[in-house]
Amino acid sequence: MRRGVLDDGREVFAKSGPASEGFASEAAGLRWLGEAAAVPEVIDVRPDRLVLSWVRQEPPGPPAAERFGRSLARLHRAGAPGFGAPWPGFIAELPMGNSPAADWPAFYAERRVLPFLRTARLGSSDAALVERAVGRLAEVAGPAEPPARIHGDLWSGNVLWSGGDGVLIDPAAHGGHRETDLAMLDLFGLPYLDRVLGAYREEFPPAEGWRERVPVHQLHPLLVHVVLFGGAYRESLMSAVRRVLAL
């Protein structure tokens, strides 16, 4: 990853690495999110590189946080054709299925949680509890909602503050449940998160009980962290599992 300047004077951010579908997936997600939200411009994408416009960052503050909350609400309201996406999914370097599913609980179970559970190297008793939680998804997911246009990996490091708003980077974009993005912000924190959520609620109120459902949407990112970093995230995962089972 490096910063550069093109011949026409534009500042860019370039990623490079072994050829894979990951860069094309990220570019497709950025372009799709960019129809409704602030994202870097995709300048060039090839199997082994991705070149984006440079984002000039600034310190966040309450006005920017509130503007970002409203922007995120509008992004989610922009919607998606279905649950999933027409491009391959990735989170970090890990592939994810994006093929469609009939509803969000099925998509979340079959394309997100269960595939990562199979590679998380949990003990049999822990894995059984995760499977029990997955079995309750249809029951605890809350009121059915149409597919939202979501970032899919919305931790604080993927929000850059620029131009008085939040700019989205490194998406795992797909048609999903909007509470997934809200739960990711809650999981890893964000400056002025209370202001973000307050403005979001004014623009596009989540369904009643959304805060109680936060651990449902945290099962997948916590499993991803168990796969990537091992047992350090096991207790956080199992805490979320127990909270889901208690709903």
PDB file of C-alpha atoms in Angstrom:
ATOM      1  CA  MET A   1       0.000   0.000   0.000  1.00  0.00           C
ATOM      2  CA  ARG A   2       1.382   3.396  -0.879  1.00  0.00           C
ATOM      3  CA  ARG A   3       0.496   6.963  -1.669  1.00  0.00           C
ATOM      4  CA  GLY A   4       1.310   8.326  -5.119  1.00  0.00           C
ATOM      5  CA  VAL A   5       0.694  11.145  -7.572  1.00  0.00           C
ATOM      6  CA  LEU A   6      -0.548  10.597 -11.142  1.00  0.00           C
ATOM      7  CA  ASP A   7       0.782  12.510 -14.134  1.00  0.00           C
ATOM      8  CA  ASP A   8      -2.284  14.768 -14.001  1.00  0.00           C
ATOM      9  CA  GLY A   9      -1.502  15.707 -10.386  1.00  0.00           C
ATOM     10  CA  ARG A  10      -4.147  13.616  -8.671  1.00  0.00           C
ATOM     11  CA  GLU A  11      -3.107  12.043  -5.383  1.00  0.00           C
ATOM     12  CA  VAL A  12      -3.916   8.357  -5.141  1.00  0.00           C
ATOM     13  CA  PHE A  13      -3.726   5.411  -2.784  1.00  0.00           C
ATOM     14  CA  ALA A  14      -2.511   2.187  -4.386  1.00  0.00           C
ATOM     15  CA  LYS A  15      -2.846  -1.360  -3.109  1.00  0.00           C
ATOM     16  CA  SER A  16      -0.984  -4.222  -4.709  1.00  0.00           C
ATOM     17  CA  GLY A  17      -0.505  -7.918  -4.066  1.00  0.00           C
ATOM     18  CA  PRO A  18      -0.856 -11.383  -5.562  1.00  0.00           C
ATOM     19  CA  ALA A  19      -3.474 -11.598  -8.296  1.00  0.00           C
ATOM     20  CA  SER A  20      -6.889 -12.455  -6.901  1.00  0.00           C
ATOM     21  CA  GLU A  21     -10.558 -11.549  -7.158  1.00  0.00           C
ATOM     22  CA  GLY A  22     -10.261  -9.417  -4.037  1.00  0.00           C
ATOM     23  CA  PHE A  23      -9.382  -6.137  -5.720  1.00  0.00           C
ATOM     24  CA  ALA A  24     -12.197  -6.439  -8.268  1.00  0.00           C
ATOM     25  CA  SER A  25     -14.616  -7.268  -5.446  1.00  0.00           C
ATOM     26  CA  GLU A  26     -13.540  -4.222  -3.452  1.00  0.00           C
ATOM     27  CA  ALA A  27     -13.822  -1.981  -6.509  1.00  0.00           C
ATOM     28  CA  ALA A  28     -17.316  -3.260  -7.302  1.00  0.00           C
ATOM     29  CA  GLY A  29     -18.392  -2.684  -3.721  1.00  0.00           C
ATOM     30  CA  LEU A  30     -16.990   0.848  -3.634  1.00  0.00           C
ATOM     31  CA  ARG A  31     -18.711   1.785  -6.875  1.00  0.00           C
ATOM     32  CA  TRP A  32     -22.014   0.397  -5.632  1.00  0.00           C
ATOM     33  CA  LEU A  33     -21.781   2.116  -2.262  1.00  0.00           C
ATOM     34  CA  GLY A  34     -20.655   5.271  -4.030  1.00  0.00           C
ATOM     35  CA  GLU A  35     -24.070   5.585  -5.677  1.00  0.00           C
ATOM     36  CA  ALA A  36     -25.401   6.588  -2.245  1.00  0.00           C
ATOM     37  CA  ALA A  37     -22.437   7.386   0.046  1.00  0.00           C
ATOM     38  CA  ALA A  38     -19.021   9.040   0.165  1.00  0.00           C
ATOM     39  CA  VAL A  39     -16.269   6.641  -0.966  1.00  0.00           C
ATOM     40  CA  PRO A  40     -12.907   7.016  -2.732  1.00  0.00           C
ATOM     41  CA  GLU A  41     -13.064   7.045  -6.518  1.00  0.00           C
ATOM     42  CA  VAL A  42     -11.897   3.819  -8.174  1.00  0.00           C
ATOM     43  CA  ILE A  43      -9.255   4.974 -10.646  1.00  0.00           C
ATOM     44  CA  ASP A  44      -7.865   1.622 -11.761  1.00  0.00           C
ATOM     45  CA  VAL A  45      -8.420  -2.004 -10.844  1.00  0.00           C
ATOM     46  CA  ARG A  46      -6.496  -5.055 -12.039  1.00  0.00           C
ATOM     47  CA  PRO A  47      -6.072  -8.569 -10.630  1.00  0.00           C
ATOM     48  CA  ASP A  48      -2.945  -7.480  -8.748  1.00  0.00           C
ATOM     49  CA  ARG A  49      -3.706  -3.855  -7.866  1.00  0.00           C
ATOM     50  CA  LEU A  50      -6.313  -1.280  -6.949  1.00  0.00           C
ATOM     51  CA  VAL A  51      -5.816   2.472  -7.291  1.00  0.00           C
ATOM     52  CA  LEU A  52      -8.136   4.832  -5.431  1.00  0.00           C
ATOM     53  CA  SER A  53      -8.363   8.578  -5.029  1.00  0.00           C
ATOM     54  CA  TRP A  54      -6.548   9.874  -1.961  1.00  0.00           C
ATOM     55  CA  VAL A  55      -8.770  10.853   0.976  1.00  0.00           C
ATOM     56  CA  ARG A  56      -7.515  13.878   2.902  1.00  0.00           C
ATOM     57  CA  GLN A  57      -8.341  13.130   6.518  1.00  0.00           C
ATOM     58  CA  GLU A  58      -9.339  15.482   9.295  1.00  0.00           C
ATOM     59  CA  PRO A  59     -10.165  15.052  12.977  1.00  0.00           C
ATOM     60  CA  PRO A  60     -13.738  13.923  13.606  1.00  0.00           C
ATOM     61  CA  GLY A  61     -16.161  16.027  15.602  1.00  0.00           C
ATOM     62  CA  PRO A  62     -19.832  15.954  16.600  1.00  0.00           C
ATOM     63  CA  PRO A  63     -21.124  17.696  13.429  1.00  0.00           C
ATOM     64  CA  ALA A  64     -19.246  15.234  11.184  1.00  0.00           C
ATOM     65  CA  ALA A  65     -20.477  12.306  13.276  1.00  0.00           C
ATOM     66  CA  GLU A  66     -24.074  13.441  12.916  1.00  0.00           C
ATOM     67  CA  ARG A  67     -23.639  13.964   9.190  1.00  0.00           C
ATOM     68  CA  PHE A  68     -22.167  10.474   8.903  1.00  0.00           C
ATOM     69  CA  GLY A  69     -25.117   9.001  10.797  1.00  0.00           C
ATOM     70  CA  ARG A  70     -27.526  10.567   8.321  1.00  0.00           C
ATOM     71  CA  SER A  71     -25.343   9.492   5.378  1.00  0.00           C
ATOM     72  CA  LEU A  72     -25.264   5.909   6.635  1.00  0.00           C
ATOM     73  CA  ALA A  73     -29.034   5.895   6.993  1.00  0.00           C
ATOM     74  CA  ARG A  74     -29.445   7.089   3.400  1.00  0.00           C
ATOM     75  CA  LEU A  75     -27.011   4.436   2.202  1.00  0.00           C
ATOM     76  CA  HIS A  76     -28.999   1.697   3.898  1.00  0.00           C
ATOM     77  CA  ARG A  77     -32.262   3.083   2.567  1.00  0.00           C
ATOM     78  CA  ALA A  78     -30.868   2.947  -0.990  1.00  0.00           C
ATOM     79  CA  GLY A  79     -31.467  -0.795  -0.792  1.00  0.00           C
ATOM     80  CA  ALA A  80     -30.280  -3.777  -2.772  1.00  0.00           C
ATOM     81  CA  PRO A  81     -31.874  -6.205  -5.257  1.00  0.00           C
ATOM     82  CA  GLY A  82     -31.596  -9.069  -2.768  1.00  0.00           C
ATOM     83  CA  PHE A  83     -29.551 -10.539   0.046  1.00  0.00           C
ATOM     84  CA  GLY A  84     -26.076 -11.057  -1.391  1.00  0.00           C
ATOM     85  CA  ALA A  85     -24.181  -9.470  -4.273  1.00  0.00           C
ATOM     86  CA  PRO A  86     -23.195 -10.287  -7.871  1.00  0.00           C
ATOM     87  CA  TRP A  87     -19.479 -10.190  -6.997  1.00  0.00           C
ATOM     88  CA  PRO A  88     -17.374 -12.498  -4.806  1.00  0.00           C
ATOM     89  CA  GLY A  89     -17.253 -11.516  -1.156  1.00  0.00           C
ATOM     90  CA  PHE A  90     -14.119 -10.941   0.921  1.00  0.00           C
ATOM     91  CA  ILE A  91     -13.488  -9.807   4.476  1.00  0.00           C
ATOM     92  CA  ALA A  92      -9.815  -9.078   5.082  1.00  0.00           C
ATOM     93  CA  GLU A  93      -8.245 -11.729   2.825  1.00  0.00           C
ATOM     94  CA  LEU A  94     -10.913 -14.332   3.603  1.00  0.00           C
ATOM     95  CA  PRO A  95     -13.454 -15.216   0.899  1.00  0.00           C
ATOM     96  CA  MET A  96     -17.184 -15.119   1.629  1.00  0.00           C
ATOM     97  CA  GLY A  97     -20.133 -16.409  -0.357  1.00  0.00           C
ATOM     98  CA  ASN A  98     -22.399 -13.727  -1.800  1.00  0.00           C
ATOM     99  CA  SER A  99     -24.868 -15.935  -3.676  1.00  0.00           C
ATOM    100  CA  PRO A 100     -28.499 -15.030  -2.969  1.00  0.00           C
ATOM    101  CA  ALA A 101     -30.662 -16.472  -0.228  1.00  0.00           C
ATOM    102  CA  ALA A 102     -34.395 -16.312   0.290  1.00  0.00           C
ATOM    103  CA  ASP A 103     -34.226 -14.151   3.419  1.00  0.00           C
ATOM    104  CA  TRP A 104     -31.697 -12.558   5.723  1.00  0.00           C
ATOM    105  CA  PRO A 105     -31.571 -15.294   8.420  1.00  0.00           C
ATOM    106  CA  ALA A 106     -30.803 -17.885   5.730  1.00  0.00           C
ATOM    107  CA  PHE A 107     -28.192 -15.646   4.084  1.00  0.00           C
ATOM    108  CA  TYR A 108     -26.512 -14.865   7.389  1.00  0.00           C
ATOM    109  CA  ALA A 109     -26.441 -18.481   8.498  1.00  0.00           C
ATOM    110  CA  GLU A 110     -25.384 -20.064   5.198  1.00  0.00           C
ATOM    111  CA  ARG A 111     -23.083 -17.400   3.722  1.00  0.00           C
ATOM    112  CA  ARG A 112     -21.591 -15.827   6.836  1.00  0.00           C
ATOM    113  CA  VAL A 113     -21.703 -17.660  10.155  1.00  0.00           C
ATOM    114  CA  LEU A 114     -21.562 -21.371   9.335  1.00  0.00           C
ATOM    115  CA  PRO A 115     -18.710 -21.209   6.773  1.00  0.00           C
ATOM    116  CA  PHE A 116     -16.502 -19.410   9.299  1.00  0.00           C
ATOM    117  CA  LEU A 117     -17.554 -21.702  12.108  1.00  0.00           C
ATOM    118  CA  ARG A 118     -16.159 -24.624  10.072  1.00  0.00           C
ATOM    119  CA  THR A 119     -12.715 -22.994   9.955  1.00  0.00           C
ATOM    120  CA  ALA A 120     -12.605 -21.369  13.401  1.00  0.00           C
ATOM    121  CA  ARG A 121     -11.060 -24.365  15.234  1.00  0.00           C
ATOM    122  CA  LEU A 122     -13.393 -24.069  18.183  1.00  0.00           C
ATOM    123  CA  GLY A 123     -13.876 -26.906  20.621  1.00  0.00           C
ATOM    124  CA  SER A 124     -16.863 -29.153  20.040  1.00  0.00           C
ATOM    125  CA  SER A 125     -18.896 -27.700  22.912  1.00  0.00           C
ATOM    126  CA  ASP A 126     -18.309 -24.116  21.725  1.00  0.00           C
ATOM    127  CA  ALA A 127     -19.165 -25.056  18.148  1.00  0.00           C
ATOM    128  CA  ALA A 128     -22.373 -26.717  19.309  1.00  0.00           C
ATOM    129  CA  LEU A 129     -23.427 -23.524  21.107  1.00  0.00           C
ATOM    130  CA  VAL A 130     -22.749 -21.454  17.987  1.00  0.00           C
ATOM    131  CA  GLU A 131     -24.873 -23.883  15.972  1.00  0.00           C
ATOM    132  CA  ARG A 132     -27.670 -23.522  18.536  1.00  0.00           C
ATOM    133  CA  ALA A 133     -27.503 -19.753  18.144  1.00  0.00           C
ATOM    134  CA  VAL A 134     -27.626 -20.090  14.362  1.00  0.00           C
ATOM    135  CA  GLY A 135     -30.687 -22.298  14.735  1.00  0.00           C
ATOM    136  CA  ARG A 136     -32.454 -19.397  16.458  1.00  0.00           C
ATOM    137  CA  LEU A 137     -31.707 -16.755  13.811  1.00  0.00           C
ATOM    138  CA  ALA A 138     -35.163 -16.761  12.249  1.00  0.00           C
ATOM    139  CA  GLU A 139     -36.669 -16.380  15.712  1.00  0.00           C
ATOM    140  CA  VAL A 140     -34.420 -13.589  17.016  1.00  0.00           C
ATOM    141  CA  ALA A 141     -33.686 -11.559  13.846  1.00  0.00           C
ATOM    142  CA  GLY A 142     -36.522  -9.122  14.490  1.00  0.00           C
ATOM    143  CA  PRO A 143     -39.074  -7.874  11.967  1.00  0.00           C
ATOM    144  CA  ALA A 144     -38.320  -8.769   8.358  1.00  0.00           C
ATOM    145  CA  GLU A 145     -36.835  -5.880   6.394  1.00  0.00           C
ATOM    146  CA  PRO A 146     -36.008  -5.463   2.705  1.00  0.00           C
ATOM    147  CA  PRO A 147     -32.336  -5.851   1.780  1.00  0.00           C
ATOM    148  CA  ALA A 148     -30.267  -2.802   2.732  1.00  0.00           C
ATOM    149  CA  ARG A 149     -27.193  -1.562   0.904  1.00  0.00           C
ATOM    150  CA  ILE A 150     -24.550  -2.183   3.561  1.00  0.00           C
ATOM    151  CA  HIS A 151     -20.801  -1.761   3.929  1.00  0.00           C
ATOM    152  CA  GLY A 152     -20.475  -5.169   5.577  1.00  0.00           C
ATOM    153  CA  ASP A 153     -17.226  -4.568   7.515  1.00  0.00           C
ATOM    154  CA  LEU A 154     -17.967  -1.250   9.174  1.00  0.00           C
ATOM    155  CA  TRP A 155     -15.427  -1.010  11.970  1.00  0.00           C
ATOM    156  CA  SER A 156     -13.875   2.332  12.850  1.00  0.00           C
ATOM    157  CA  GLY A 157     -10.780   1.750  10.706  1.00  0.00           C
ATOM    158  CA  ASN A 158     -12.966   1.638   7.606  1.00  0.00           C
ATOM    159  CA  VAL A 159     -14.416   5.103   8.215  1.00  0.00           C
ATOM    160  CA  LEU A 160     -12.170   8.019   7.231  1.00  0.00           C
ATOM    161  CA  TRP A 161     -13.189  11.499   8.340  1.00  0.00           C
ATOM    162  CA  SER A 162     -13.024  13.958   5.478  1.00  0.00           C
ATOM    163  CA  GLY A 163     -15.080  16.871   4.205  1.00  0.00           C
ATOM    164  CA  GLY A 164     -17.161  16.983   7.364  1.00  0.00           C
ATOM    165  CA  ASP A 165     -18.463  13.438   6.863  1.00  0.00           C
ATOM    166  CA  GLY A 166     -17.390   9.818   7.058  1.00  0.00           C
ATOM    167  CA  VAL A 167     -15.857   8.280   3.924  1.00  0.00           C
ATOM    168  CA  LEU A 168     -16.224   4.506   3.568  1.00  0.00           C
ATOM    169  CA  ILE A 169     -13.269   2.325   2.596  1.00  0.00           C
ATOM    170  CA  ASP A 170     -12.447  -1.408   2.426  1.00  0.00           C
ATOM    171  CA  PRO A 171     -16.031  -2.636   2.091  1.00  0.00           C
ATOM    172  CA  ALA A 172     -17.457  -6.135   2.125  1.00  0.00           C
ATOM    173  CA  ALA A 173     -20.482  -4.604   0.426  1.00  0.00           C
ATOM    174  CA  HIS A 174     -23.640  -6.596  -0.216  1.00  0.00           C
ATOM    175  CA  GLY A 175     -27.368  -6.581   0.223  1.00  0.00           C
ATOM    176  CA  GLY A 176     -27.824  -7.382   3.877  1.00  0.00           C
ATOM    177  CA  HIS A 177     -29.428  -6.288   7.116  1.00  0.00           C
ATOM    178  CA  ARG A 178     -28.758  -2.691   8.107  1.00  0.00           C
ATOM    179  CA  GLU A 179     -28.361  -3.672  11.754  1.00  0.00           C
ATOM    180  CA  THR A 180     -25.172  -5.494  10.706  1.00  0.00           C
ATOM    181  CA  ASP A 181     -23.398  -2.191  10.053  1.00  0.00           C
ATOM    182  CA  LEU A 182     -24.692  -0.697  13.302  1.00  0.00           C
ATOM    183  CA  ALA A 183     -23.530  -3.753  15.262  1.00  0.00           C
ATOM    184  CA  MET A 184     -20.036  -3.515  13.750  1.00  0.00           C
ATOM    185  CA  LEU A 185     -19.730   0.114  14.815  1.00  0.00           C
ATOM    186  CA  ASP A 186     -20.788  -0.937  18.314  1.00  0.00           C
ATOM    187  CA  LEU A 187     -18.356  -3.857  18.428  1.00  0.00           C
ATOM    188  CA  PHE A 188     -15.142  -1.947  17.797  1.00  0.00           C
ATOM    189  CA  GLY A 189     -16.207   1.586  18.635  1.00  0.00           C
ATOM    190  CA  LEU A 190     -16.202   4.843  16.668  1.00  0.00           C
ATOM    191  CA  PRO A 191     -15.569   8.442  17.719  1.00  0.00           C
ATOM    192  CA  TYR A 192     -18.815  10.132  18.743  1.00  0.00           C
ATOM    193  CA  LEU A 193     -20.770   6.940  18.143  1.00  0.00           C
ATOM    194  CA  ASP A 194     -23.692   8.239  20.193  1.00  0.00           C
ATOM    195  CA  ARG A 195     -23.974  11.203  17.806  1.00  0.00           C
ATOM    196  CA  VAL A 196     -23.756   8.887  14.782  1.00  0.00           C
ATOM    197  CA  LEU A 197     -26.522   6.636  16.086  1.00  0.00           C
ATOM    198  CA  GLY A 198     -28.698   9.525  17.205  1.00  0.00           C
ATOM    199  CA  ALA A 199     -28.627  11.111  13.753  1.00  0.00           C
ATOM    200  CA  TYR A 200     -29.161   7.703  12.140  1.00  0.00           C
ATOM    201  CA  ARG A 201     -32.270   7.099  14.237  1.00  0.00           C
ATOM    202  CA  GLU A 202     -33.690  10.483  13.256  1.00  0.00           C
ATOM    203  CA  GLU A 203     -33.165   9.727   9.563  1.00  0.00           C
ATOM    204  CA  PHE A 204     -34.116   6.022   9.437  1.00  0.00           C
ATOM    205  CA  PRO A 205     -35.207   4.580  12.806  1.00  0.00           C
ATOM    206  CA  PRO A 206     -34.213   0.929  13.318  1.00  0.00           C
ATOM    207  CA  ALA A 207     -36.895  -1.545  14.284  1.00  0.00           C
ATOM    208  CA  GLU A 208     -37.781  -1.759  17.961  1.00  0.00           C
ATOM    209  CA  GLY A 209     -35.391  -3.957  19.934  1.00  0.00           C
ATOM    210  CA  TRP A 210     -32.404  -3.440  17.645  1.00  0.00           C
ATOM    211  CA  ARG A 211     -29.982  -2.905  20.522  1.00  0.00           C
ATOM    212  CA  GLU A 212     -30.891  -6.303  21.990  1.00  0.00           C
ATOM    213  CA  ARG A 213     -30.158  -7.866  18.594  1.00  0.00           C
ATOM    214  CA  VAL A 214     -26.625  -6.431  18.363  1.00  0.00           C
ATOM    215  CA  PRO A 215     -24.967  -9.739  19.412  1.00  0.00           C
ATOM    216  CA  VAL A 216     -26.820 -11.544  16.602  1.00  0.00           C
ATOM    217  CA  HIS A 217     -25.000  -9.401  14.051  1.00  0.00           C
ATOM    218  CA  GLN A 218     -21.683  -9.679  15.886  1.00  0.00           C
ATOM    219  CA  LEU A 219     -21.471 -13.467  15.547  1.00  0.00           C
ATOM    220  CA  HIS A 220     -19.957 -13.258  12.084  1.00  0.00           C
ATOM    221  CA  PRO A 221     -17.266 -10.588  12.684  1.00  0.00           C
ATOM    222  CA  LEU A 222     -16.232 -12.287  15.909  1.00  0.00           C
ATOM    223  CA  LEU A 223     -15.922 -15.626  14.120  1.00  0.00           C
ATOM    224  CA  VAL A 224     -13.820 -13.887  11.464  1.00  0.00           C
ATOM    225  CA  HIS A 225     -11.515 -12.644  14.221  1.00  0.00           C
ATOM    226  CA  VAL A 226     -11.267 -16.126  15.725  1.00  0.00           C
ATOM    227  CA  VAL A 227     -10.276 -17.464  12.294  1.00  0.00           C
ATOM    228  CA  LEU A 228      -7.715 -14.687  11.750  1.00  0.00           C
ATOM    229  CA  PHE A 229      -6.289 -14.277  15.251  1.00  0.00           C
ATOM    230  CA  GLY A 230      -7.179 -17.420  17.161  1.00  0.00           C
ATOM    231  CA  GLY A 231      -8.370 -17.889  20.694  1.00  0.00           C
ATOM    232  CA  ALA A 232      -7.917 -14.273  21.803  1.00  0.00           C
ATOM    233  CA  TYR A 233     -11.411 -13.579  20.489  1.00  0.00           C
ATOM    234  CA  ARG A 234     -13.023 -16.807  21.694  1.00  0.00           C
ATOM    235  CA  GLU A 235     -14.524 -15.369  24.874  1.00  0.00           C
ATOM    236  CA  SER A 236     -15.971 -12.353  23.042  1.00  0.00           C
ATOM    237  CA  LEU A 237     -17.551 -14.720  20.543  1.00  0.00           C
ATOM    238  CA  MET A 238     -18.982 -17.021  23.174  1.00  0.00           C
ATOM    239  CA  SER A 239     -20.318 -14.058  25.146  1.00  0.00           C
ATOM    240  CA  ALA A 240     -22.230 -12.953  22.032  1.00  0.00           C
ATOM    241  CA  VAL A 241     -23.461 -16.521  21.517  1.00  0.00           C
ATOM    242  CA  ARG A 242     -24.790 -16.680  25.077  1.00  0.00           C
ATOM    243  CA  ARG A 243     -26.566 -13.364  24.614  1.00  0.00           C
ATOM    244  CA  VAL A 244     -28.212 -14.614  21.436  1.00  0.00           C
ATOM    245  CA  LEU A 245     -29.358 -17.780  23.171  1.00  0.00           C
ATOM    246  CA  ALA A 246     -30.852 -15.650  25.951  1.00  0.00           C
ATOM    247  CA  LEU A 247     -33.000 -13.567  23.590  1.00  0.00           C
TER     248      LEU A 247
END
